[in-house]
PDB file of C-alpha atoms in Angstrom:
ATOM      1  CA  MET A   1      -8.623  -4.743   2.577  1.00  0.00           C
ATOM      2  CA  TRP A   2      -7.615  -4.880  -1.080  1.00  0.00           C
ATOM      3  CA  TRP A   3      -5.092  -7.377  -2.369  1.00  0.00           C
ATOM      4  CA  ASP A   4      -3.529  -8.131  -5.692  1.00  0.00           C
ATOM      5  CA  ASN A   5      -3.071 -11.684  -6.984  1.00  0.00           C
ATOM      6  CA  LEU A   6       0.250 -12.371  -5.306  1.00  0.00           C
ATOM      7  CA  ASP A   7       0.592 -16.111  -4.667  1.00  0.00           C
ATOM      8  CA  THR A   8       0.878 -15.681  -0.903  1.00  0.00           C
ATOM      9  CA  HIS A   9      -2.354 -13.670  -0.872  1.00  0.00           C
ATOM     10  CA  ARG A  10      -4.205 -16.571  -2.475  1.00  0.00           C
ATOM     11  CA  SER A  11      -2.656 -19.374  -0.421  1.00  0.00           C
ATOM     12  CA  ALA A  12      -4.597 -21.806   1.765  1.00  0.00           C
ATOM     13  CA  ALA A  13      -2.900 -20.384   4.858  1.00  0.00           C
ATOM     14  CA  MET A  14      -4.047 -16.870   3.954  1.00  0.00           C
ATOM     15  CA  ARG A  15      -7.628 -18.036   3.275  1.00  0.00           C
ATOM     16  CA  LYS A  16      -7.656 -19.732   6.678  1.00  0.00           C
ATOM     17  CA  MET A  17      -6.343 -16.563   8.350  1.00  0.00           C
ATOM     18  CA  ILE A  18      -9.039 -14.455   6.649  1.00  0.00           C
ATOM     19  CA  GLU A  19     -11.832 -16.891   7.526  1.00  0.00           C
ATOM     20  CA  GLY A  20     -10.736 -16.740  11.184  1.00  0.00           C
ATOM     21  CA  ARG A  21     -11.327 -12.984  11.316  1.00  0.00           C
ATOM     22  CA  SER A  22     -14.998 -12.131  10.846  1.00  0.00           C
ATOM     23  CA  TRP A  23     -14.202  -8.402  11.016  1.00  0.00           C
ATOM     24  CA  LEU A  24     -11.878  -8.591   7.982  1.00  0.00           C
ATOM     25  CA  THR A  25     -13.233  -8.039   4.473  1.00  0.00           C
ATOM     26  CA  VAL A  26     -10.894  -8.737   1.558  1.00  0.00           C
ATOM     27  CA  PHE A  27     -11.470  -7.791  -2.058  1.00  0.00           C
ATOM     28  CA  GLY A  28      -9.325  -9.122  -4.860  1.00  0.00           C
ATOM     29  CA  LEU A  29      -7.697  -6.857  -7.422  1.00  0.00           C
ATOM     30  CA  PRO A  30      -6.706  -7.791 -10.965  1.00  0.00           C
ATOM     31  CA  ALA A  31      -3.128  -9.018 -11.346  1.00  0.00           C
ATOM     32  CA  TYR A  32      -1.936  -5.577 -12.470  1.00  0.00           C
ATOM     33  CA  ALA A  33      -4.191  -2.645 -11.760  1.00  0.00           C
ATOM     34  CA  PRO A  34      -2.178   0.234 -10.292  1.00  0.00           C
ATOM     35  CA  GLU A  35      -5.128   2.585 -10.827  1.00  0.00           C
ATOM     36  CA  LEU A  36      -7.121   0.496  -8.311  1.00  0.00           C
ATOM     37  CA  ASN A  37      -4.357   0.186  -5.726  1.00  0.00           C
ATOM     38  CA  ALA A  38      -4.063   3.145  -3.342  1.00  0.00           C
ATOM     39  CA  VAL A  39      -0.557   2.054  -2.352  1.00  0.00           C
ATOM     40  CA  GLU A  40       0.639   2.879  -5.879  1.00  0.00           C
ATOM     41  CA  GLY A  41      -0.062   6.569  -5.220  1.00  0.00           C
ATOM     42  CA  VAL A  42       2.049   6.478  -2.082  1.00  0.00           C
ATOM     43  CA  TRP A  43       4.925   4.699  -3.869  1.00  0.00           C
ATOM     44  CA  SER A  44       4.706   7.166  -6.738  1.00  0.00           C
ATOM     45  CA  SER A  45       5.017  10.096  -4.337  1.00  0.00           C
ATOM     46  CA  LEU A  46       7.926   8.420  -2.552  1.00  0.00           C
ATOM     47  CA  LYS A  47       9.779   7.734  -5.804  1.00  0.00           C
ATOM     48  CA  ARG A  48       9.343  11.345  -6.934  1.00  0.00           C
ATOM     49  CA  SER A  49      10.768  12.557  -3.615  1.00  0.00           C
ATOM     50  CA  LEU A  50      13.861  10.391  -4.159  1.00  0.00           C
ATOM     51  CA  ALA A  51      14.493  11.438  -7.770  1.00  0.00           C
ATOM     52  CA  ASN A  52      17.923  12.869  -8.552  1.00  0.00           C
ATOM     53  CA  LEU A  53      19.354  12.021  -5.139  1.00  0.00           C
ATOM     54  CA  ALA A  54      22.736  10.321  -4.934  1.00  0.00           C
ATOM     55  CA  LYS A  55      23.368   8.181  -1.887  1.00  0.00           C
ATOM     56  CA  HIS A  56      26.645   6.495  -0.973  1.00  0.00           C
ATOM     57  CA  GLY A  57      25.179   3.139  -0.134  1.00  0.00           C
ATOM     58  CA  VAL A  58      22.142   1.017   0.532  1.00  0.00           C
ATOM     59  CA  ASP A  59      22.172   1.928   4.231  1.00  0.00           C
ATOM     60  CA  GLN A  60      21.912   5.636   3.425  1.00  0.00           C
ATOM     61  CA  LEU A  61      19.151   5.018   0.907  1.00  0.00           C
ATOM     62  CA  CYS A  62      17.257   2.778   3.344  1.00  0.00           C
ATOM     63  CA  GLY A  63      17.441   5.437   6.043  1.00  0.00           C
ATOM     64  CA  LEU A  64      16.133   8.092   3.652  1.00  0.00           C
ATOM     65  CA  VAL A  65      13.242   5.897   2.491  1.00  0.00           C
ATOM     66  CA  LYS A  66      12.243   5.148   6.094  1.00  0.00           C
ATOM     67  CA  THR A  67      12.337   8.852   6.959  1.00  0.00           C
ATOM     68  CA  ARG A  68      10.250   9.816   3.931  1.00  0.00           C
ATOM     69  CA  LEU A  69       7.674   7.091   4.620  1.00  0.00           C
ATOM     70  CA  LYS A  70       7.452   8.175   8.260  1.00  0.00           C
ATOM     71  CA  ARG A  71       6.748  11.753   7.147  1.00  0.00           C
ATOM     72  CA  MET A  72       4.172  10.569   4.633  1.00  0.00           C
ATOM     73  CA  GLN A  73       2.120   8.765   7.270  1.00  0.00           C
ATOM     74  CA  TYR A  74       1.327  12.145   8.831  1.00  0.00           C
ATOM     75  CA  ARG A  75       0.250  13.685   5.517  1.00  0.00           C
ATOM     76  CA  ARG A  76      -3.407  12.709   5.650  1.00  0.00           C
ATOM     77  CA  SER A  77      -4.164  14.545   2.413  1.00  0.00           C
ATOM     78  CA  LEU A  78      -1.634  12.383   0.557  1.00  0.00           C
ATOM     79  CA  ILE A  79      -3.109   9.170   1.941  1.00  0.00           C
ATOM     80  CA  HIS A  80      -6.715  10.248   1.362  1.00  0.00           C
ATOM     81  CA  GLY A  81      -5.837  11.478  -2.122  1.00  0.00           C
ATOM     82  CA  SER A  82      -4.261   8.128  -3.023  1.00  0.00           C
ATOM     83  CA  VAL A  83      -7.400   6.332  -1.863  1.00  0.00           C
ATOM     84  CA  ALA A  84      -9.754   8.791  -3.595  1.00  0.00           C
ATOM     85  CA  LYS A  85      -7.838   8.499  -6.878  1.00  0.00           C
ATOM     86  CA  THR A  86      -8.815   4.827  -7.110  1.00  0.00           C
ATOM     87  CA  GLY A  87     -12.521   5.725  -7.240  1.00  0.00           C
ATOM     88  CA  LEU A  88     -13.241   2.696  -5.061  1.00  0.00           C
ATOM     89  CA  ASP A  89     -15.779   2.724  -2.245  1.00  0.00           C
ATOM     90  CA  PHE A  90     -14.092   1.686   0.982  1.00  0.00           C
ATOM     91  CA  ALA A  91     -17.311   1.665   2.988  1.00  0.00           C
ATOM     92  CA  LEU A  92     -17.829  -1.448   5.043  1.00  0.00           C
ATOM     93  CA  PRO A  93     -20.556  -3.798   3.866  1.00  0.00           C
ATOM     94  CA  PRO A  94     -23.747  -3.859   5.977  1.00  0.00           C
TER      95      PRO A  94
END
């Protein structure tokens, strides 16, 4: 798992949670490094899909975002492309 330097990600409670899960490997990212964060590719795609749309309220916008994210989860090429774009090796350590 890759995390940025958000305060909650570096908290004592989070360290304890990570230490309690031997199967979990966490790598820290620089404070701002969108090129290393695969999620940025997904958000970028989502934002482009919402460009130039006018919604009548937050509820309508929220519904549209949920629908678009749901569709995106089935687009494996989008997800794999976002991960590949980072150039990071997501192989598990030995």
